[in-house]
GROMACS .gro file of N, CA and C in nm:
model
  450
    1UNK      N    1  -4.661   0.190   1.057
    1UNK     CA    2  -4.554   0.271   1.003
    1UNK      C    3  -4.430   0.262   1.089
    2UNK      N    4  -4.449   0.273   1.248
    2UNK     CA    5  -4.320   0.238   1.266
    2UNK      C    6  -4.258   0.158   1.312
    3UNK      N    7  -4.315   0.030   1.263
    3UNK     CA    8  -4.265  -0.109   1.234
    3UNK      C    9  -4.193  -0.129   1.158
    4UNK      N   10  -4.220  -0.045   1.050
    4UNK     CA   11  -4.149  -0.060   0.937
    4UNK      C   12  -3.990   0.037   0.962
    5UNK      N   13  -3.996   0.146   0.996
    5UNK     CA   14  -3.916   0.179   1.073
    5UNK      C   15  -3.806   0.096   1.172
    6UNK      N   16  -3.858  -0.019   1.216
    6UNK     CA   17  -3.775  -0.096   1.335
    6UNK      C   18  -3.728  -0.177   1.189
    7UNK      N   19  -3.788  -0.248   1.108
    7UNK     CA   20  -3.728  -0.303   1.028
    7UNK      C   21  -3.629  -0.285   0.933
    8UNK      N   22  -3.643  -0.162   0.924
    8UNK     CA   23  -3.484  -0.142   0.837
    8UNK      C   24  -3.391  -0.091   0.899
    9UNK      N   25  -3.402  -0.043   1.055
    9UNK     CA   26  -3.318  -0.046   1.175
    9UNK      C   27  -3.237  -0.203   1.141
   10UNK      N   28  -3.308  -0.276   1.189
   10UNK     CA   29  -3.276  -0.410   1.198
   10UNK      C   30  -3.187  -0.475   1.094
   11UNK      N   31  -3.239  -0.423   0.932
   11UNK     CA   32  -3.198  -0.495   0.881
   11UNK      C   33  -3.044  -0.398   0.827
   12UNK      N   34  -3.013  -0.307   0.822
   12UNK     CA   35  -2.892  -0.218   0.787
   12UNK      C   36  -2.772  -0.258   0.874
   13UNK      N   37  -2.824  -0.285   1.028
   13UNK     CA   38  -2.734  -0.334   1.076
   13UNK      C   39  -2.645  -0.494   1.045
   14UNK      N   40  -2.742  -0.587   1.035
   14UNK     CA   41  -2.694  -0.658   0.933
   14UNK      C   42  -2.629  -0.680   0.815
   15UNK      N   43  -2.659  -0.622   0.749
   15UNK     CA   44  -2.624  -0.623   0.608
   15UNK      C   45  -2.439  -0.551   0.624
   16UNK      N   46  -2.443  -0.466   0.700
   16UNK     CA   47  -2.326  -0.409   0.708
   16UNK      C   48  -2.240  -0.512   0.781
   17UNK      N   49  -2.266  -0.592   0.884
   17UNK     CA   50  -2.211  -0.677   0.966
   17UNK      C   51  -2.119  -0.767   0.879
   18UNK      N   52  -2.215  -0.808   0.761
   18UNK     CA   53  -2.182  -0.952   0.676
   18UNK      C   54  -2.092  -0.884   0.530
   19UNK      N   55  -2.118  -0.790   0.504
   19UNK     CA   56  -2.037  -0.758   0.391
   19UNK      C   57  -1.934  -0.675   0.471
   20UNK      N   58  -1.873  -0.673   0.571
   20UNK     CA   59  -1.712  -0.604   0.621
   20UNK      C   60  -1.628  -0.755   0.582
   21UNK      N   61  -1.672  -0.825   0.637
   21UNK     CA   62  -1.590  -0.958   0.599
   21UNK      C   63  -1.500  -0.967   0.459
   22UNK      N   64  -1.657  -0.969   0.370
   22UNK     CA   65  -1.588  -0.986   0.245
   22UNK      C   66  -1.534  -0.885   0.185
   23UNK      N   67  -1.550  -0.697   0.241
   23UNK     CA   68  -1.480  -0.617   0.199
   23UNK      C   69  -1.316  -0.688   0.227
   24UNK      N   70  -1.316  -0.674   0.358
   24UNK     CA   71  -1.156  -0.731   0.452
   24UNK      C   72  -1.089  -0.807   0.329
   25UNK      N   73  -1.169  -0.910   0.313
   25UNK     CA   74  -1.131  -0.958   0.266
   25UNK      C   75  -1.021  -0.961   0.107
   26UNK      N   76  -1.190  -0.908   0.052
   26UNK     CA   77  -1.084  -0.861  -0.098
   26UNK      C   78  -1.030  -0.718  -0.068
   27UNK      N   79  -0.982  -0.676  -0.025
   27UNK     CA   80  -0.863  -0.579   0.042
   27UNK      C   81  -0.733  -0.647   0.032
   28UNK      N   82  -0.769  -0.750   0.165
   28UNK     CA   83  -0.664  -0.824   0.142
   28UNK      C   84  -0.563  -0.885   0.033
   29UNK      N   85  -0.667  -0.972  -0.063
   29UNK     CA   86  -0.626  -1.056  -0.152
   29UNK      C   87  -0.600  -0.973  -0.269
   30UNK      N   88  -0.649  -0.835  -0.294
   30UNK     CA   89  -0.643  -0.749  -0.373
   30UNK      C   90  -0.492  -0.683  -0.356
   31UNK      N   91  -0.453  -0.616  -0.218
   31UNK     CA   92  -0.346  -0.633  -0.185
   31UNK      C   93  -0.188  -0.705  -0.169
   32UNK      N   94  -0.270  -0.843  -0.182
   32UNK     CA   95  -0.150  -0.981  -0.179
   32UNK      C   96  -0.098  -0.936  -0.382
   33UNK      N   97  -0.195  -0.946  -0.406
   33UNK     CA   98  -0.168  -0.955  -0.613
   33UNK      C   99  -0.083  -0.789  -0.631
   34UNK      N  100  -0.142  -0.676  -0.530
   34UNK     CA  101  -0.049  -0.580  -0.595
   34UNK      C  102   0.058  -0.599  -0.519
   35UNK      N  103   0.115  -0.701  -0.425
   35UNK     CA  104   0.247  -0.658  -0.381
   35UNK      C  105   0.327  -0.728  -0.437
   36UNK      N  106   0.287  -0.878  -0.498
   36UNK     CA  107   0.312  -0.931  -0.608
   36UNK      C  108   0.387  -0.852  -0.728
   37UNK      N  109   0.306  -0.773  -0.780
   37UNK     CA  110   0.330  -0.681  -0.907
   37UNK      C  111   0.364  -0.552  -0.865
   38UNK      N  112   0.389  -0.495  -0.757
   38UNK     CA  113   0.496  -0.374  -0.706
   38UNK      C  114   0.647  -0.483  -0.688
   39UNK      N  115   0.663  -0.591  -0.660
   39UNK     CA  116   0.772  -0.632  -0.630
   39UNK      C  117   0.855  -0.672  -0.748
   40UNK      N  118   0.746  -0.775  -0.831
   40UNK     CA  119   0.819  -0.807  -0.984
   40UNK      C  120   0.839  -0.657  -1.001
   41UNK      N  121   0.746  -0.550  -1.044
   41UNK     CA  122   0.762  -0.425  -1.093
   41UNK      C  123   0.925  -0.348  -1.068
   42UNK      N  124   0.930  -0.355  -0.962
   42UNK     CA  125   1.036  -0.298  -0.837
   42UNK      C  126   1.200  -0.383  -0.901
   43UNK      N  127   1.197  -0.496  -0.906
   43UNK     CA  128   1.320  -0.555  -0.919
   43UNK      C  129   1.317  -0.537  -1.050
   44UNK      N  130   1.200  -0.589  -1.166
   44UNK     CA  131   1.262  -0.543  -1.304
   44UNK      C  132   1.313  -0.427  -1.361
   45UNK      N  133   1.256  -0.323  -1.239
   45UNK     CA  134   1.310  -0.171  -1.286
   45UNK      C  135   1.428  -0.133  -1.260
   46UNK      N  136   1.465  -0.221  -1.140
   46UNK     CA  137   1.610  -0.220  -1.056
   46UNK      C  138   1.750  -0.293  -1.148
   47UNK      N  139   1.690  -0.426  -1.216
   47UNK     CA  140   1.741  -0.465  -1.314
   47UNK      C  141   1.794  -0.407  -1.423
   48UNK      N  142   1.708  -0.336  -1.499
   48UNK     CA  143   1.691  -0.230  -1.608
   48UNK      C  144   1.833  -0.095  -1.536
   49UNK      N  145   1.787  -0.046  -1.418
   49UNK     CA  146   1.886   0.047  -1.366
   49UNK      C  147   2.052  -0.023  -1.377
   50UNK      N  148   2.070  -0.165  -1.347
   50UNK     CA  149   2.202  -0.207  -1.296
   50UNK      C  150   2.238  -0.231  -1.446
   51UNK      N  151   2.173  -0.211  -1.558
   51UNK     CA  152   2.203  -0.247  -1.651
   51UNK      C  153   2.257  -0.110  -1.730
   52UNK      N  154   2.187   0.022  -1.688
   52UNK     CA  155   2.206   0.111  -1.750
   52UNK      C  156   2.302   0.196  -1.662
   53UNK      N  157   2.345   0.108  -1.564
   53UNK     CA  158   2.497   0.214  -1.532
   53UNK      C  159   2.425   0.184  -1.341
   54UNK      N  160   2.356   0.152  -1.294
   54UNK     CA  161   2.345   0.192  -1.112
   54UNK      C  162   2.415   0.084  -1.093
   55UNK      N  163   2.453   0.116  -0.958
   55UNK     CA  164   2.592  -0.023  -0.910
   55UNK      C  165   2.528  -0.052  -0.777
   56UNK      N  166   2.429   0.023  -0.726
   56UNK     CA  167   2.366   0.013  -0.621
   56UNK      C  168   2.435  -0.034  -0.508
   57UNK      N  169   2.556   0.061  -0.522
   57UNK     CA  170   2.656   0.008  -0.414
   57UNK      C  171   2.618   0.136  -0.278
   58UNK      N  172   2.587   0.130  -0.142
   58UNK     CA  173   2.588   0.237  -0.064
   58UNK      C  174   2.679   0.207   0.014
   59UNK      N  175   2.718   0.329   0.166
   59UNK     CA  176   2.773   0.296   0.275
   59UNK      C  177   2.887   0.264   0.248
   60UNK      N  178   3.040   0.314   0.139
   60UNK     CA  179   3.091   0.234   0.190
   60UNK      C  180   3.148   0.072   0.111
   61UNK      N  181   3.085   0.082   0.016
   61UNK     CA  182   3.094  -0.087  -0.073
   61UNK      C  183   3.003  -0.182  -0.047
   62UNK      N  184   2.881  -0.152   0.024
   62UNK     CA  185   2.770  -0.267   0.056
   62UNK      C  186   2.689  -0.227  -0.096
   63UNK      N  187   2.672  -0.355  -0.180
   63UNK     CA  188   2.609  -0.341  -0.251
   63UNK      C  189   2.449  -0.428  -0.249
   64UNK      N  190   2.303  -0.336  -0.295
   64UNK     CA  191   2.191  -0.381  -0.258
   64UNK      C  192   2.176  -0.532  -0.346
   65UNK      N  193   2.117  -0.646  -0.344
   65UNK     CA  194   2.151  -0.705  -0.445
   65UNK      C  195   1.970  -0.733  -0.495
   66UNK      N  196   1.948  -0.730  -0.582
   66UNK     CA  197   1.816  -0.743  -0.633
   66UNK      C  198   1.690  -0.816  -0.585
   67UNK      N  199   1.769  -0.937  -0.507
   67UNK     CA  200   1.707  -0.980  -0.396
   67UNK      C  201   1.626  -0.944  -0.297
   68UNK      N  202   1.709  -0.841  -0.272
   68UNK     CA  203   1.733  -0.794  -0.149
   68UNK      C  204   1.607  -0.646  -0.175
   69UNK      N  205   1.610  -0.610  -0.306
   69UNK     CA  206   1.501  -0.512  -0.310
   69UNK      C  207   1.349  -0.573  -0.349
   70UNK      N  208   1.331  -0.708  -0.399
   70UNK     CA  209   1.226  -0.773  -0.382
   70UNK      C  210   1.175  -0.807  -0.263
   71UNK      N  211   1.267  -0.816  -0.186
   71UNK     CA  212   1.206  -0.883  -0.011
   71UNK      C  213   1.142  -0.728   0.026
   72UNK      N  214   1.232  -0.589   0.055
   72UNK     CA  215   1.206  -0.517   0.056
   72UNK      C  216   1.086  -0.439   0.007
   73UNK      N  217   1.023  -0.448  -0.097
   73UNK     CA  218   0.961  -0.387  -0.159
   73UNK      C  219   0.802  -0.488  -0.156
   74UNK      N  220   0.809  -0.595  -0.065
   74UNK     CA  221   0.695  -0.671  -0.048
   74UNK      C  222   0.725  -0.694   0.117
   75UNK      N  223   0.817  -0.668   0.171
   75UNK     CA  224   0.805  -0.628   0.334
   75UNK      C  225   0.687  -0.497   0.328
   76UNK      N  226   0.773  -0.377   0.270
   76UNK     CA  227   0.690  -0.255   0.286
   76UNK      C  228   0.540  -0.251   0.220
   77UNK      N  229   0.503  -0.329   0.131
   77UNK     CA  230   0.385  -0.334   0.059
   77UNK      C  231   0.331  -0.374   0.129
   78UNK      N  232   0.346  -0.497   0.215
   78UNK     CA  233   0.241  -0.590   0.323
   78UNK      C  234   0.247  -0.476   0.464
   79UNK      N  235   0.320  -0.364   0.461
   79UNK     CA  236   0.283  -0.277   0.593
   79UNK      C  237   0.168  -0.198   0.517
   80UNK      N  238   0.162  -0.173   0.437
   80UNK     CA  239   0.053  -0.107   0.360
   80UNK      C  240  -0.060  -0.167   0.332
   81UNK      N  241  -0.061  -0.325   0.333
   81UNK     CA  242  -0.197  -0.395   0.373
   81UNK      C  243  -0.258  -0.337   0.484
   82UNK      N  244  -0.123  -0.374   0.566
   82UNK     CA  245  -0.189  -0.348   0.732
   82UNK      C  246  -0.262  -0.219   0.766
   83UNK      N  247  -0.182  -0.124   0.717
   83UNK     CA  248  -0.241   0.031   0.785
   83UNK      C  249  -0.378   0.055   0.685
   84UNK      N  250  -0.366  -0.010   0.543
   84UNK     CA  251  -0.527  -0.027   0.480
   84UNK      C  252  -0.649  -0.078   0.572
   85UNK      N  253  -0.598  -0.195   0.636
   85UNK     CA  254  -0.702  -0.266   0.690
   85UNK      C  255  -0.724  -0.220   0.832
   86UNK      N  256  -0.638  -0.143   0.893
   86UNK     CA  257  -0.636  -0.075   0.990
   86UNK      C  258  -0.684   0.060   0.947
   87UNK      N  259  -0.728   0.118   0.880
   87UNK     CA  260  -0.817   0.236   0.805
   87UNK      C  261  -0.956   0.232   0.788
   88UNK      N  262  -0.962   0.059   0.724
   88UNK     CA  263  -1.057   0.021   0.679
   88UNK      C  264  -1.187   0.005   0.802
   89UNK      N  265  -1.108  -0.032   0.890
   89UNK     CA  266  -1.161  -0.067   1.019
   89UNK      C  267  -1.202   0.063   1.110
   90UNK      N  268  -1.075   0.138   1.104
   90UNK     CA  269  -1.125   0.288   1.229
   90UNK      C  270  -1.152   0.376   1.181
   91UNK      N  271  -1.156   0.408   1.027
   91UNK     CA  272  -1.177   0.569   0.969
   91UNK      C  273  -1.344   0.503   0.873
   92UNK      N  274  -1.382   0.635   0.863
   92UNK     CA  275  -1.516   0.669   0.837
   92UNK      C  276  -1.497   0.675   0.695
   93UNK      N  277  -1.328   0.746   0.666
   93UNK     CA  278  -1.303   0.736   0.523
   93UNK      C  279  -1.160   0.721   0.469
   94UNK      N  280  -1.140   0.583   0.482
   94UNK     CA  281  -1.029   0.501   0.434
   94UNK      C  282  -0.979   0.518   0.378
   95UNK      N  283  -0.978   0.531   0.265
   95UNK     CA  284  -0.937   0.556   0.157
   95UNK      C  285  -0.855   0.670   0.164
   96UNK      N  286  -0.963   0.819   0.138
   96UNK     CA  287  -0.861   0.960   0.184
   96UNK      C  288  -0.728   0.907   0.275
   97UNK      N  289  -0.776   0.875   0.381
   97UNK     CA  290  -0.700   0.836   0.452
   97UNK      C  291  -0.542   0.794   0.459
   98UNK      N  292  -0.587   0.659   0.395
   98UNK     CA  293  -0.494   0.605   0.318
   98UNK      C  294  -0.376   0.654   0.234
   99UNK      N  295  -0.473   0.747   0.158
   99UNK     CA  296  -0.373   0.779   0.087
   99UNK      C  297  -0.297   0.893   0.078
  100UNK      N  298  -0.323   0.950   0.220
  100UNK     CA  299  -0.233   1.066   0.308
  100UNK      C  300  -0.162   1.025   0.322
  101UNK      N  301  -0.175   0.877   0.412
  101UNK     CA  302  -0.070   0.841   0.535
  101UNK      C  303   0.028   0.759   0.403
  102UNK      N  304   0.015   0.733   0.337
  102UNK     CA  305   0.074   0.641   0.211
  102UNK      C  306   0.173   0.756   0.124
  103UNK      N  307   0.115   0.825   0.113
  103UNK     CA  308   0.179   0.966   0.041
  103UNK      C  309   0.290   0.979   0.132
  104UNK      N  310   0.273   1.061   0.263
  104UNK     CA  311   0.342   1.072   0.292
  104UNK      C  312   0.481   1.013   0.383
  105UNK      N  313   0.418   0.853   0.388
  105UNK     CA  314   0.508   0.779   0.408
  105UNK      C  315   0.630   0.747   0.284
  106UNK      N  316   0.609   0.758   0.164
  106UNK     CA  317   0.659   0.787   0.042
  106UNK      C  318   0.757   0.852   0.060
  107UNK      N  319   0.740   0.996   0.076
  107UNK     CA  320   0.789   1.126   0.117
  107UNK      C  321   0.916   1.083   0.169
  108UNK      N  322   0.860   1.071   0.327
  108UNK     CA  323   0.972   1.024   0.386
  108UNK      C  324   1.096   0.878   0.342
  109UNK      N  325   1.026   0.786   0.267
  109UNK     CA  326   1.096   0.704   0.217
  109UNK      C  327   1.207   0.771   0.107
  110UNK      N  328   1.169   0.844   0.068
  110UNK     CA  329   1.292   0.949  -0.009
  110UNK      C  330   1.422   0.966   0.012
  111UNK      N  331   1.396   0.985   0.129
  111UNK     CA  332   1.515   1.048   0.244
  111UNK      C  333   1.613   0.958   0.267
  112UNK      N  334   1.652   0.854   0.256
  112UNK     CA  335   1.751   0.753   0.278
  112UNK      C  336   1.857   0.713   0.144
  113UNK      N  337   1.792   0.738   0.056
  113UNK     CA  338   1.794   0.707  -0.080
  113UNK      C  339   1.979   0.870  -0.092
  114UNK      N  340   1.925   0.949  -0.070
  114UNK     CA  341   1.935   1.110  -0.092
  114UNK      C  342   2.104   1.082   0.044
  115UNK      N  343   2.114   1.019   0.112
  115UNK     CA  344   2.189   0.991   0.257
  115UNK      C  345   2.263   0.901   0.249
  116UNK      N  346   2.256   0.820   0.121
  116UNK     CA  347   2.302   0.680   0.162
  116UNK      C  348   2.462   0.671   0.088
  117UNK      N  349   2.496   0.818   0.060
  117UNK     CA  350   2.637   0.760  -0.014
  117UNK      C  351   2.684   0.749  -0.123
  118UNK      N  352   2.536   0.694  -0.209
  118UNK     CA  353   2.598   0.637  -0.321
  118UNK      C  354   2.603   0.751  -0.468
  119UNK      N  355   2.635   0.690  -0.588
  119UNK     CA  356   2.678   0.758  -0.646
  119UNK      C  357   2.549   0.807  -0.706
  120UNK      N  358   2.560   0.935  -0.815
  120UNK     CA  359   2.418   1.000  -0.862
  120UNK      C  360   2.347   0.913  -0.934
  121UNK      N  361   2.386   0.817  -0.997
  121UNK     CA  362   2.294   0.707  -1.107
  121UNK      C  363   2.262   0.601  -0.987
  122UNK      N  364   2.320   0.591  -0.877
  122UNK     CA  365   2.237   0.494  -0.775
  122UNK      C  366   2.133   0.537  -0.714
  123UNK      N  367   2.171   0.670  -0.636
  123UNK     CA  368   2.071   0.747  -0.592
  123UNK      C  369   1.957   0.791  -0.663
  124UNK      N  370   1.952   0.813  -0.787
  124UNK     CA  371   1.836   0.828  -0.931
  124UNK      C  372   1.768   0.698  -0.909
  125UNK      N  373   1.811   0.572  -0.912
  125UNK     CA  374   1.767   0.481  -0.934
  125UNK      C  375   1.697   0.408  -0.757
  126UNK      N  376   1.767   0.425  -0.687
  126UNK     CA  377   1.695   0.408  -0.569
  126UNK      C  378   1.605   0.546  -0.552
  127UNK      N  379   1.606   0.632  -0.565
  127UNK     CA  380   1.497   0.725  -0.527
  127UNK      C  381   1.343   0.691  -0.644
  128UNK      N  382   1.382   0.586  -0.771
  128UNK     CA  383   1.278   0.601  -0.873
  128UNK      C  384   1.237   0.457  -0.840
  129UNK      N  385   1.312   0.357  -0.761
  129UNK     CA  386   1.288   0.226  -0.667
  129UNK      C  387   1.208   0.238  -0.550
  130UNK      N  388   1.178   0.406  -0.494
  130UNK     CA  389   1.090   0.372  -0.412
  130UNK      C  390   0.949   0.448  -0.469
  131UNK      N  391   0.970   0.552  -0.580
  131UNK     CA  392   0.828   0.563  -0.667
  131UNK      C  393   0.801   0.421  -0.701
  132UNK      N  394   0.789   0.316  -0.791
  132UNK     CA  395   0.789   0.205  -0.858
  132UNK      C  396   0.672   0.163  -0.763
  133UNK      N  397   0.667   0.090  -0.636
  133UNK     CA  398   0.527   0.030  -0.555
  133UNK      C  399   0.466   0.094  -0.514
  134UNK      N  400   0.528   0.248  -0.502
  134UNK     CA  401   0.420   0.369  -0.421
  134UNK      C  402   0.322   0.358  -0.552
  135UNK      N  403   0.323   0.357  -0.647
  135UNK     CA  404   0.271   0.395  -0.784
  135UNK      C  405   0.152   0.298  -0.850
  136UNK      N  406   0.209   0.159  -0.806
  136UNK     CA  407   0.196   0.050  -0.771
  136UNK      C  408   0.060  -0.020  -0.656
  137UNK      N  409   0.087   0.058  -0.528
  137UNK     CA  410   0.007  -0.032  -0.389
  137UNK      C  411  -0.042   0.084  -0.384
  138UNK      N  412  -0.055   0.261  -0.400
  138UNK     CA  413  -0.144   0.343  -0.362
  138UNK      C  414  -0.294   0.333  -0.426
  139UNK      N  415  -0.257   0.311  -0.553
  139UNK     CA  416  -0.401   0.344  -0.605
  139UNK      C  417  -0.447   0.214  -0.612
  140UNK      N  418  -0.407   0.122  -0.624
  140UNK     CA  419  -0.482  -0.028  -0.610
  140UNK      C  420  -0.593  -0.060  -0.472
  141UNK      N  421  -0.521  -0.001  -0.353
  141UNK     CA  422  -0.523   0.016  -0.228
  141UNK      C  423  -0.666   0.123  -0.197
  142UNK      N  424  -0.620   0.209  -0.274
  142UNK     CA  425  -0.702   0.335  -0.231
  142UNK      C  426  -0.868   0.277  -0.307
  143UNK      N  427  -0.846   0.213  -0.443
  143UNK     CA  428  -0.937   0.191  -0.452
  143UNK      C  429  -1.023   0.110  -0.399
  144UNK      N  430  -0.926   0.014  -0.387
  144UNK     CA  431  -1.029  -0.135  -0.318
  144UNK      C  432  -1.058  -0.066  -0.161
  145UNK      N  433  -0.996   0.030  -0.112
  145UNK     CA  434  -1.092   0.098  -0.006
  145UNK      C  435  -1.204   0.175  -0.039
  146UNK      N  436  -1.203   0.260  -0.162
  146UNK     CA  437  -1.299   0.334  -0.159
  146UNK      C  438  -1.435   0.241  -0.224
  147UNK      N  439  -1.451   0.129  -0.257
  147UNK     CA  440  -1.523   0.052  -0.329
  147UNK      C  441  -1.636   0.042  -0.220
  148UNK      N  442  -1.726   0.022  -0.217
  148UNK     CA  443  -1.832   0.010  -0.097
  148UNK      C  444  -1.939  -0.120  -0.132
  149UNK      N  445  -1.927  -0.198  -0.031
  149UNK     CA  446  -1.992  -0.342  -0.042
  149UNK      C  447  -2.123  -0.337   0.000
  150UNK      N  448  -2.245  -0.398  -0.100
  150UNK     CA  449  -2.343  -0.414  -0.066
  150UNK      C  450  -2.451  -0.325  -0.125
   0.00000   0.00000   0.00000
């Protein structure tokens, strides 16, 4: 009897060893496709805005150029890989986790939008530019953390 005991000692530890990999993994690649589709998402909505009146001009006459919110909006998505896989790795429960620190990084992403100058249909539209990938990389994220391998 408690042989059998040492044996599934033995073997749990394993099993967990070999499936973190391929969790990591599709995290990852699960991640790469939503920042993909937060970014198309992000600029077509930004598009749609410059069309219906935002000039996305801040500061002054610097205007954002659509470009410029695709790089953006897949810079910040791939920090949200990171602190996933950095969750994934030190918390017991990732996910929750996740989607505190994601929330309320959101939050604060607000705040610049609200500061920056521009006029009320820019500011509408950059404050609904940074809902668009939160909306986007949270729950994609949260899930492929909460998914459990094996």
């Amino acid at each position: 009897m408690n042989s059998m005991k040492e044996t599934a000692v033995m073997t749990d530890p394993g099993t967990d060893r070999t499936s973190h990999p391929h969790r990591l993994r599709r995290l990852v690649g699960t991640g790469f496709i939503a920042t993909l589709a937060a970014a198309a998402a992000t600029t077509l909505a930004a598009a749609l805005a410059r069309g219906a009146g935002a000039d996305f001009e801040v500061h002054g006459g610097q205007t954002i150029p659509l470009s410029g919110i695709a790089v953006v909006t897949g810079f910040f998505s791939a920090v949200g890989i990171v602190i996933a896989v950095a969750l994934l790795r030190l918390s017991a429960r990732p996910a929750e986790r996740f989607v505190w620190t994601a929330m309320s990084l959101t939050a604060i992403s607000l705040i610049p939008p609200l500061v920056s100058g521009a006029t009320p249909a820019t500011t509408t539209a950059l404050l609904g530019l940074h809902l668009v990938p939160a909306a986007v990389m949270i729950p994609t994220l949260a899930r492929s953390l909460g998914t459990r391998a094996g």
